[in-house]
Coordinates of C-alpha atoms in Angstrom, one line a residue:
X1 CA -15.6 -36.1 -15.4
X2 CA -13.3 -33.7 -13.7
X3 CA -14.3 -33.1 -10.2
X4 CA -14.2 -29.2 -9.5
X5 CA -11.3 -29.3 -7.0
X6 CA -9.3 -31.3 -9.4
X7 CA -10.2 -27.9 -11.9
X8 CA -9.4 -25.7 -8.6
X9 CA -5.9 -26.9 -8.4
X10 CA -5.6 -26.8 -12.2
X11 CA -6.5 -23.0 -12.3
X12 CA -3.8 -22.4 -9.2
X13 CA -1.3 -24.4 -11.1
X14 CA -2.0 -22.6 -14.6
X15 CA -1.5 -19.2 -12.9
X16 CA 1.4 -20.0 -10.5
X17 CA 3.0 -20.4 -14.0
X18 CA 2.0 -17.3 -15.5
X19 CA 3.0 -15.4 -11.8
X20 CA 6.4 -17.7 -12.0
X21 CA 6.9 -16.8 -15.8
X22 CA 6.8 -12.9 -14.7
X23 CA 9.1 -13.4 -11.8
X24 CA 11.6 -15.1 -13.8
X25 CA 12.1 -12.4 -16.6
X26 CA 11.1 -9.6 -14.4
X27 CA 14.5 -10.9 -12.0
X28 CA 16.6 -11.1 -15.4
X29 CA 15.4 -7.6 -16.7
X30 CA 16.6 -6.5 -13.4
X31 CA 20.0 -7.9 -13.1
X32 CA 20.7 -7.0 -17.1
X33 CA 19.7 -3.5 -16.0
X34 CA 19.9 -2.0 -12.5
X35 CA 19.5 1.0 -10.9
X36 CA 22.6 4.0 -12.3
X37 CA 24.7 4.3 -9.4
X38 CA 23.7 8.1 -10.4
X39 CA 20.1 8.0 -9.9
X40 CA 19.3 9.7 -6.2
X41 CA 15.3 9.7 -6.7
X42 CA 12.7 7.9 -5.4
X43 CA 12.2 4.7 -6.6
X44 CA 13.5 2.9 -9.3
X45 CA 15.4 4.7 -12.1
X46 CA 13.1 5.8 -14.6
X47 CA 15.6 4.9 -17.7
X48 CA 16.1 1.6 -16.2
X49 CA 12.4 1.1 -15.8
X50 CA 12.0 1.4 -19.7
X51 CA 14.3 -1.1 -20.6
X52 CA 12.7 -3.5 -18.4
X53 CA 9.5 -2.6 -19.4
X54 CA 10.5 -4.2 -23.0
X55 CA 9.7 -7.8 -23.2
X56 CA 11.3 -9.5 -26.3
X57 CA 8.6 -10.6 -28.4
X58 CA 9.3 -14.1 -27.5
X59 CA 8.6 -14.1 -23.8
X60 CA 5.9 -11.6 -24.3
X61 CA 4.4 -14.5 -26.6
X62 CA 5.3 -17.5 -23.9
X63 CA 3.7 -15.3 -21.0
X64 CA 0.2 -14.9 -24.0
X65 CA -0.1 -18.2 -24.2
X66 CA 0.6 -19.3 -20.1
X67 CA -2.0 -16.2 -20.0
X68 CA -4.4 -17.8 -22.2
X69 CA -4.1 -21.4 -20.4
X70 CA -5.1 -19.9 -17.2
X71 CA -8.0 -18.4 -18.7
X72 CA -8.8 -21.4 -20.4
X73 CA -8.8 -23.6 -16.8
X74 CA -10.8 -20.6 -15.1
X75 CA -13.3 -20.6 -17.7
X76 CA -13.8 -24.5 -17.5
X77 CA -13.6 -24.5 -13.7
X78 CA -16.6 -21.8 -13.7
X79 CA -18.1 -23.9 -16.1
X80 CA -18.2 -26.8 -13.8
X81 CA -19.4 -25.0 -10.8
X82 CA -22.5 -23.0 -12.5
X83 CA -23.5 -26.9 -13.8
X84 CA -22.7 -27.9 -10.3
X85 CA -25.3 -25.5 -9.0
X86 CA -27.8 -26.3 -11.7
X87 CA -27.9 -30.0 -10.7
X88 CA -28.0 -28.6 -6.8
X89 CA -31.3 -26.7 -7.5
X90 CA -32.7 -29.5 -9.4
X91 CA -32.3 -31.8 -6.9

């Protein structure tokens, strides 16, 4: 059996990955398409924005399933923990 801070860390891990994952295309969107030299507005540049607001369908299918693994290891560590509490008032 999986002792609940092995599950902890395995949750943490699983969504460093998906946080990572984000980082990583979020830093190429923005060096493929910066700021225009033209744009004097507050924050970023709205036409800019849009393009880096479109994931290919491939890294918006990679970043699904890292999503869904760090659901999956949050589900099974909440799993652990209710039966951990269950044994604890049994006791």
């Amino acid at each position: 059996m999986t002792s609940i801070e092995d599950l902890e860390a395995a949750f943490r891990a699983a969504q460093a990955a998906v946080d990572g994952y984000v980082r990583q295309v979020t830093t190429q969107y923005r060096e493929r398409y910066p700021d225009s030299p033209d744009w004097k507005g507050q924050g970023p540049d709205p036409q800019a924005a849009l393009l880096r607001a479109r994931w290919s369908p491939e890294e918006s299918a990679e970043l699904g399933r890292l999503r869904e693994a760090a659901r999956r290891a949050v589900l099974e560590l909440h799993r652990a923990r209710s039966a951990a509490a269950v044994t604890d008032t049994s006791s």
